[in-house]
Amino acid sequence: MVVFALLLALAATLTGCSISKTPAVAPMPNIAGPWEFIASSTSSPGYSTGIETALQEATVFSTQTGTFVSTGQISAGGAQVNFLALNGLKNGVPATIRFSGNCTAATIDPTTGVPTGNSLTGSISGLAGSMNFTYVESGNVFMVTGDLSADGKSMTGTYTEQAAQTGNTNGTCNGDGTILDQGNITGTLVSKLSGTYTGKICEPLDSSCVAGAKDTATATLSENSSGNLSVSVVLTGADNASITLQGPVTGNFVSVQGTFNGQTVVYDGYEENIPSGNFIVPTLYLANVDINGPTPTATYAGTLIVPQTQ
């Protein structure tokens, strides 16, 4: 009887072990969406670069859930990533904005297979985990090591410019071509653009803005789920007319175009939130792009803000 009781106890123990479950692994978060990363140089203080992205995250079909799940592999390429010079940052507000990055183009030997243009590739390990990626600005390669926040909506880290491979030459970054740039980087998942902005603006067909801002613009913004922006502009002053502009948004960077008096007009824009007293004022900085020259050039056209009320 004693032996029989021991055998029963052993069988129960083995049965309990056989039905135990491995703890479930937390699913990888989906952080795809509009992100702005700001790389602030410590080797060339005063220079900051805005990396404006429509961040993508790869998915794979899971037979366990019967759905597509995120893999943690992140990327942005082509029109999904743009670089802006946001120099002289103070309280997060740049003293100057230029619609190009802070690096001149690298010289690339096409036989080496080195990435050219602009791109971003990397991975995350999970919420409150690592967020590491490589970004390429005009052929110049930068490595980022960082940490994703617990809510998956921000990151902090450091970046380092990589030396060019044999046969290639890095461009000049942040005004200094003698050193490899490095610094701190922060990233934020940004909100879709919406609302009504007003302010003085140069005439649409005056791409050089030599006559100054002679129009007042009231612009109503609406961004859809695909990251395409529609802007309805009502002009008063030198021009009394309406324009409809459309185009993509990447992070806080805007590129829209429309037709005015039978001619194509193109605007680049940068949306930022500027502290002002007790308010945070949404602000849209606009540049009129001259597309008729051999190289498109962007000239400051005006700054529109969302009016604040007490």
Short mmCIF file of C-alpha atoms in Angstrom, two decimals:
data_model
loop_
_atom_site.label_atom_id
_atom_site.label_comp_id
_atom_site.label_asym_id
_atom_site.label_seq_id
_atom_site.Cartn_x
_atom_site.Cartn_y
_atom_site.Cartn_z
CA MET A 1 0.00 0.00 0.00
CA VAL A 2 2.86 2.37 0.80
CA VAL A 3 4.53 1.65 -2.55
CA PHE A 4 1.22 2.17 -4.37
CA ALA A 5 0.70 5.53 -2.64
CA LEU A 6 4.21 6.67 -3.60
CA LEU A 7 3.59 5.72 -7.22
CA LEU A 8 0.39 7.74 -7.27
CA ALA A 9 2.17 10.75 -5.81
CA LEU A 10 4.95 10.47 -8.40
CA ALA A 11 2.44 10.20 -11.25
CA ALA A 12 0.64 13.30 -10.02
CA THR A 13 3.92 15.21 -9.87
CA LEU A 14 4.89 14.17 -13.42
CA THR A 15 1.43 15.08 -14.71
CA GLY A 16 1.71 18.51 -13.14
CA CYS A 17 5.07 19.06 -14.83
CA SER A 18 3.77 17.96 -18.22
CA ILE A 19 0.95 20.48 -18.26
CA SER A 20 2.99 23.49 -17.06
CA LYS A 21 3.19 26.30 -19.61
CA THR A 22 6.10 28.44 -20.70
CA PRO A 23 5.49 32.07 -19.70
CA ALA A 24 4.08 34.05 -22.63
CA VAL A 25 6.53 36.33 -24.40
CA ALA A 26 5.38 39.94 -24.56
CA PRO A 27 4.41 40.86 -28.14
CA MET A 28 6.68 43.30 -29.99
CA PRO A 29 5.12 46.78 -30.01
CA ASN A 30 4.17 48.45 -33.27
CA ILE A 31 5.85 51.88 -33.27
CA ALA A 32 5.27 52.66 -36.96
CA GLY A 33 4.14 56.20 -37.64
CA PRO A 34 5.41 59.78 -37.97
CA TRP A 35 8.61 60.23 -35.94
CA GLU A 36 10.98 63.15 -35.54
CA PHE A 37 14.52 62.45 -34.35
CA ILE A 38 16.73 65.42 -33.43
CA ALA A 39 20.48 64.78 -33.51
CA SER A 40 22.31 67.49 -31.53
CA SER A 41 26.05 67.60 -32.14
CA THR A 42 28.48 67.63 -29.20
CA SER A 43 31.53 67.76 -31.47
CA SER A 44 30.14 70.89 -33.23
CA PRO A 45 27.90 72.59 -30.61
CA GLY A 46 25.00 74.59 -31.99
CA TYR A 47 24.28 72.26 -34.89
CA SER A 48 21.19 70.04 -34.79
CA THR A 49 19.63 67.90 -37.51
CA GLY A 50 15.97 66.98 -37.73
CA ILE A 51 15.46 63.45 -39.07
CA GLU A 52 11.83 63.50 -40.19
CA THR A 53 10.42 60.06 -40.92
CA ALA A 54 7.34 58.07 -41.78
CA LEU A 55 8.70 55.11 -39.80
CA GLN A 56 7.76 51.61 -40.95
CA GLU A 57 7.91 48.38 -38.92
CA ALA A 58 8.01 44.94 -40.53
CA THR A 59 5.34 42.34 -39.73
CA VAL A 60 5.12 38.56 -40.06
CA PHE A 61 2.13 36.24 -40.03
CA SER A 62 1.72 34.36 -36.73
CA THR A 63 0.13 30.92 -36.90
CA GLN A 64 -0.54 31.16 -33.14
CA THR A 65 -2.67 34.28 -33.33
CA GLY A 66 -3.76 34.08 -36.96
CA THR A 67 -2.74 37.72 -37.44
CA PHE A 68 0.27 39.72 -38.60
CA VAL A 69 2.52 40.72 -35.70
CA SER A 70 5.32 43.27 -35.50
CA THR A 71 8.90 42.02 -35.73
CA GLY A 72 10.75 45.04 -34.29
CA GLN A 73 12.59 45.70 -37.58
CA ILE A 74 12.19 49.40 -38.40
CA SER A 75 12.98 51.33 -41.59
CA ALA A 76 12.35 54.45 -43.66
CA GLY A 77 13.66 55.18 -47.12
CA GLY A 78 13.15 57.42 -50.12
CA ALA A 79 10.32 59.88 -49.52
CA GLN A 80 9.79 58.36 -46.04
CA VAL A 81 12.78 60.24 -44.59
CA ASN A 82 13.86 63.89 -44.88
CA PHE A 83 16.63 65.88 -43.19
CA LEU A 84 16.37 69.46 -41.91
CA ALA A 85 18.99 71.77 -40.41
CA LEU A 86 17.53 72.92 -37.09
CA ASN A 87 20.44 74.90 -35.70
CA GLY A 88 20.75 77.02 -32.57
CA LEU A 89 18.16 75.09 -30.56
CA LYS A 90 16.96 76.84 -27.40
CA ASN A 91 14.15 75.25 -25.39
CA GLY A 92 13.58 72.98 -28.37
CA VAL A 93 13.10 75.87 -30.80
CA PRO A 94 15.66 76.31 -33.62
CA ALA A 95 17.10 79.76 -34.35
CA THR A 96 17.41 78.81 -38.03
CA ILE A 97 15.62 76.26 -40.22
CA ARG A 98 16.92 74.99 -43.55
CA PHE A 99 15.17 72.42 -45.69
CA SER A 100 18.22 70.22 -46.10
CA GLY A 101 20.42 68.43 -43.60
CA ASN A 102 23.69 69.63 -42.11
CA CYS A 103 25.82 67.31 -44.26
CA THR A 104 27.05 67.81 -47.81
CA ALA A 105 26.87 64.74 -50.03
CA ALA A 106 29.40 61.97 -49.57
CA THR A 107 31.49 60.85 -52.54
CA ILE A 108 30.51 57.25 -53.24
CA ASP A 109 32.32 54.71 -55.40
CA PRO A 110 29.41 52.82 -57.05
CA THR A 111 31.38 49.53 -56.97
CA THR A 112 31.48 49.41 -53.14
CA GLY A 113 27.78 48.97 -52.51
CA VAL A 114 27.72 51.73 -49.90
CA PRO A 115 24.22 53.15 -49.31
CA THR A 116 23.52 56.49 -50.96
CA GLY A 117 20.76 59.05 -50.54
CA ASN A 118 18.70 59.08 -47.34
CA SER A 119 17.51 56.08 -45.33
CA LEU A 120 17.03 54.58 -41.87
CA THR A 121 17.20 50.91 -40.81
CA GLY A 122 17.37 49.24 -37.42
CA SER A 123 15.47 47.42 -34.71
CA ILE A 124 13.83 47.64 -31.32
CA SER A 125 13.87 44.95 -28.62
CA GLY A 126 10.58 45.92 -26.99
CA LEU A 127 9.03 48.56 -24.76
CA ALA A 128 11.64 50.11 -22.45
CA GLY A 129 14.22 48.16 -24.46
CA SER A 130 16.88 49.08 -26.98
CA MET A 131 16.26 51.13 -30.11
CA ASN A 132 19.30 50.96 -32.37
CA PHE A 133 19.46 52.05 -35.99
CA THR A 134 21.63 53.37 -38.78
CA TYR A 135 20.64 56.46 -40.72
CA VAL A 136 22.16 57.71 -43.95
CA GLU A 137 22.14 61.43 -44.78
CA SER A 138 23.24 62.15 -48.35
CA GLY A 139 25.47 59.07 -48.27
CA ASN A 140 26.97 59.88 -44.84
CA VAL A 141 26.41 56.98 -42.42
CA PHE A 142 25.53 57.41 -38.73
CA MET A 143 25.08 54.74 -36.02
CA VAL A 144 22.52 55.31 -33.24
CA THR A 145 22.41 53.48 -29.90
CA GLY A 146 19.38 54.30 -27.78
CA ASP A 147 16.53 53.23 -25.55
CA LEU A 148 12.82 53.19 -26.33
CA SER A 149 10.46 54.56 -23.67
CA ALA A 150 8.05 52.33 -21.77
CA ASP A 151 5.09 53.69 -23.79
CA GLY A 152 6.87 53.34 -27.17
CA LYS A 153 6.41 57.01 -28.03
CA SER A 154 9.90 58.44 -27.48
CA MET A 155 13.57 57.48 -27.37
CA THR A 156 16.92 58.84 -26.17
CA GLY A 157 20.43 57.88 -27.20
CA THR A 158 23.67 58.86 -28.85
CA TYR A 159 24.88 58.89 -32.46
CA THR A 160 28.27 58.61 -34.15
CA GLU A 161 29.23 59.34 -37.75
CA GLN A 162 30.98 56.40 -39.39
CA ALA A 163 34.25 56.67 -41.30
CA ALA A 164 33.93 56.30 -45.05
CA GLN A 165 34.97 53.02 -46.59
CA THR A 166 38.10 52.83 -48.72
CA GLY A 167 37.58 54.68 -51.99
CA ASN A 168 34.79 56.86 -50.56
CA THR A 169 34.84 60.28 -48.89
CA ASN A 170 32.44 61.63 -46.29
CA GLY A 171 30.82 64.98 -46.89
CA THR A 172 31.24 67.93 -44.56
CA CYS A 173 28.83 67.68 -41.62
CA ASN A 174 27.97 70.62 -39.34
CA GLY A 175 30.47 72.86 -41.08
CA ASP A 176 33.50 70.71 -40.18
CA GLY A 177 34.90 68.17 -42.60
CA THR A 178 37.93 67.32 -40.47
CA ILE A 179 36.20 65.29 -37.72
CA LEU A 180 33.55 62.59 -37.49
CA ASP A 181 30.41 64.05 -35.96
CA GLN A 182 28.87 62.68 -32.78
CA GLY A 183 26.29 63.76 -30.24
CA ASN A 184 22.98 63.09 -28.53
CA ILE A 185 19.72 62.11 -30.19
CA THR A 186 16.10 62.18 -29.08
CA GLY A 187 13.04 60.88 -30.90
CA THR A 188 9.33 61.51 -30.57
CA LEU A 189 6.23 60.04 -32.16
CA VAL A 190 4.47 63.16 -33.47
CA SER A 191 0.78 63.90 -33.90
CA LYS A 192 -0.97 64.29 -37.23
CA LEU A 193 -1.32 67.84 -38.48
CA SER A 194 -4.68 69.55 -38.19
CA GLY A 195 -6.23 72.88 -37.31
CA THR A 196 -6.31 76.41 -38.69
CA TYR A 197 -3.14 78.52 -38.91
CA THR A 198 -2.94 82.23 -39.77
CA GLY A 199 -0.21 84.77 -40.50
CA LYS A 200 1.53 86.98 -43.04
CA ILE A 201 2.95 85.31 -46.13
CA CYS A 202 4.66 86.28 -49.38
CA GLU A 203 2.69 86.19 -52.60
CA PRO A 204 2.53 82.63 -54.03
CA LEU A 205 4.19 83.54 -57.34
CA ASP A 206 6.91 85.60 -55.64
CA SER A 207 9.25 82.70 -54.90
CA SER A 208 12.11 85.09 -54.08
CA CYS A 209 9.91 87.07 -51.64
CA VAL A 210 11.74 90.27 -52.62
CA ALA A 211 8.56 92.31 -52.11
CA GLY A 212 8.02 91.00 -48.58
CA ALA A 213 4.91 89.46 -47.06
CA LYS A 214 1.94 91.20 -48.70
CA ASP A 215 -0.73 88.56 -48.10
CA THR A 216 -2.46 87.29 -44.98
CA ALA A 217 -3.09 83.54 -45.12
CA THR A 218 -5.63 81.44 -43.27
CA ALA A 219 -4.66 77.81 -43.78
CA THR A 220 -6.76 74.85 -42.67
CA LEU A 221 -4.78 71.61 -42.39
CA SER A 222 -6.05 68.02 -42.49
CA GLU A 223 -3.80 64.93 -42.56
CA ASN A 224 -5.25 61.52 -43.44
CA SER A 225 -4.24 58.09 -42.14
CA SER A 226 -1.79 57.62 -45.03
CA GLY A 227 0.25 60.69 -44.10
CA ASN A 228 -1.07 62.88 -46.92
CA LEU A 229 -1.83 66.49 -46.06
CA SER A 230 -4.52 68.74 -47.53
CA VAL A 231 -4.19 72.49 -46.96
CA SER A 232 -6.97 74.92 -47.85
CA VAL A 233 -5.51 78.45 -48.00
CA VAL A 234 -7.51 81.69 -48.16
CA LEU A 235 -5.39 84.71 -49.12
CA THR A 236 -6.30 88.34 -48.48
CA GLY A 237 -4.26 91.45 -49.23
CA ALA A 238 -2.29 91.68 -52.46
CA ASP A 239 -4.04 88.49 -53.55
CA ASN A 240 -7.66 87.72 -52.75
CA ALA A 241 -7.94 84.08 -53.69
CA SER A 242 -8.03 80.50 -52.46
CA ILE A 243 -5.50 77.71 -53.03
CA THR A 244 -5.71 74.01 -52.31
CA LEU A 245 -2.36 72.39 -51.57
CA GLN A 246 -1.66 68.68 -51.12
CA GLY A 247 1.36 66.50 -50.39
CA PRO A 248 3.10 64.13 -47.99
CA VAL A 249 4.06 64.60 -44.35
CA THR A 250 7.15 62.93 -42.87
CA GLY A 251 7.52 63.60 -39.15
CA ASN A 252 7.12 67.36 -38.84
CA PHE A 253 8.22 68.05 -42.43
CA VAL A 254 5.61 69.07 -45.00
CA SER A 255 5.88 69.28 -48.79
CA VAL A 256 2.72 70.46 -50.55
CA GLN A 257 1.86 71.88 -53.94
CA GLY A 258 -1.08 73.32 -55.83
CA THR A 259 -2.03 75.66 -58.64
CA PHE A 260 -2.31 79.45 -58.45
CA ASN A 261 -3.28 81.54 -61.48
CA GLY A 262 -2.50 78.60 -63.72
CA GLN A 263 1.00 78.08 -62.32
CA THR A 264 2.33 75.38 -59.99
CA VAL A 265 3.33 76.55 -56.51
CA VAL A 266 5.28 74.38 -54.06
CA TYR A 267 5.81 74.92 -50.34
CA ASP A 268 8.10 73.14 -47.90
CA GLY A 269 7.07 73.45 -44.28
CA TYR A 270 8.11 72.59 -40.74
CA GLU A 271 5.63 72.30 -37.89
CA GLU A 272 6.86 73.02 -34.36
CA ASN A 273 5.36 73.84 -30.98
CA ILE A 274 6.76 77.07 -29.54
CA PRO A 275 6.37 77.99 -25.84
CA SER A 276 4.80 81.43 -25.41
CA GLY A 277 3.80 82.47 -21.91
CA ASN A 278 1.20 80.02 -20.66
CA PHE A 279 0.63 78.59 -24.15
CA ILE A 280 2.31 76.10 -26.43
CA VAL A 281 1.73 77.61 -29.86
CA PRO A 282 1.57 75.28 -32.91
CA THR A 283 3.60 77.03 -35.60
CA LEU A 284 4.06 76.30 -39.30
CA TYR A 285 7.23 77.68 -40.90
CA LEU A 286 6.84 77.88 -44.71
CA ALA A 287 9.28 78.27 -47.60
CA ASN A 288 8.28 78.87 -51.22
CA VAL A 289 10.15 76.46 -53.49
CA ASP A 290 11.31 77.82 -56.85
CA ILE A 291 11.00 74.81 -59.18
CA ASN A 292 11.87 76.71 -62.36
CA GLY A 293 15.64 76.91 -61.86
CA PRO A 294 18.19 74.14 -62.52
CA THR A 295 18.09 73.27 -58.81
CA PRO A 296 14.97 73.84 -56.66
CA THR A 297 15.58 76.48 -53.99
CA ALA A 298 13.43 77.21 -50.93
CA THR A 299 13.02 80.82 -49.76
CA TYR A 300 11.31 81.78 -46.50
CA ALA A 301 7.72 82.78 -47.21
CA GLY A 302 6.12 83.24 -43.80
CA THR A 303 5.22 81.74 -40.41
CA LEU A 304 1.65 80.79 -39.58
CA ILE A 305 0.38 80.06 -36.07
CA VAL A 306 -2.72 78.64 -34.45
CA PRO A 307 -4.34 81.64 -32.70
CA GLN A 308 -4.53 81.26 -28.92
CA THR A 309 -7.49 82.30 -26.79
CA GLN A 310 -7.68 82.92 -23.06
#
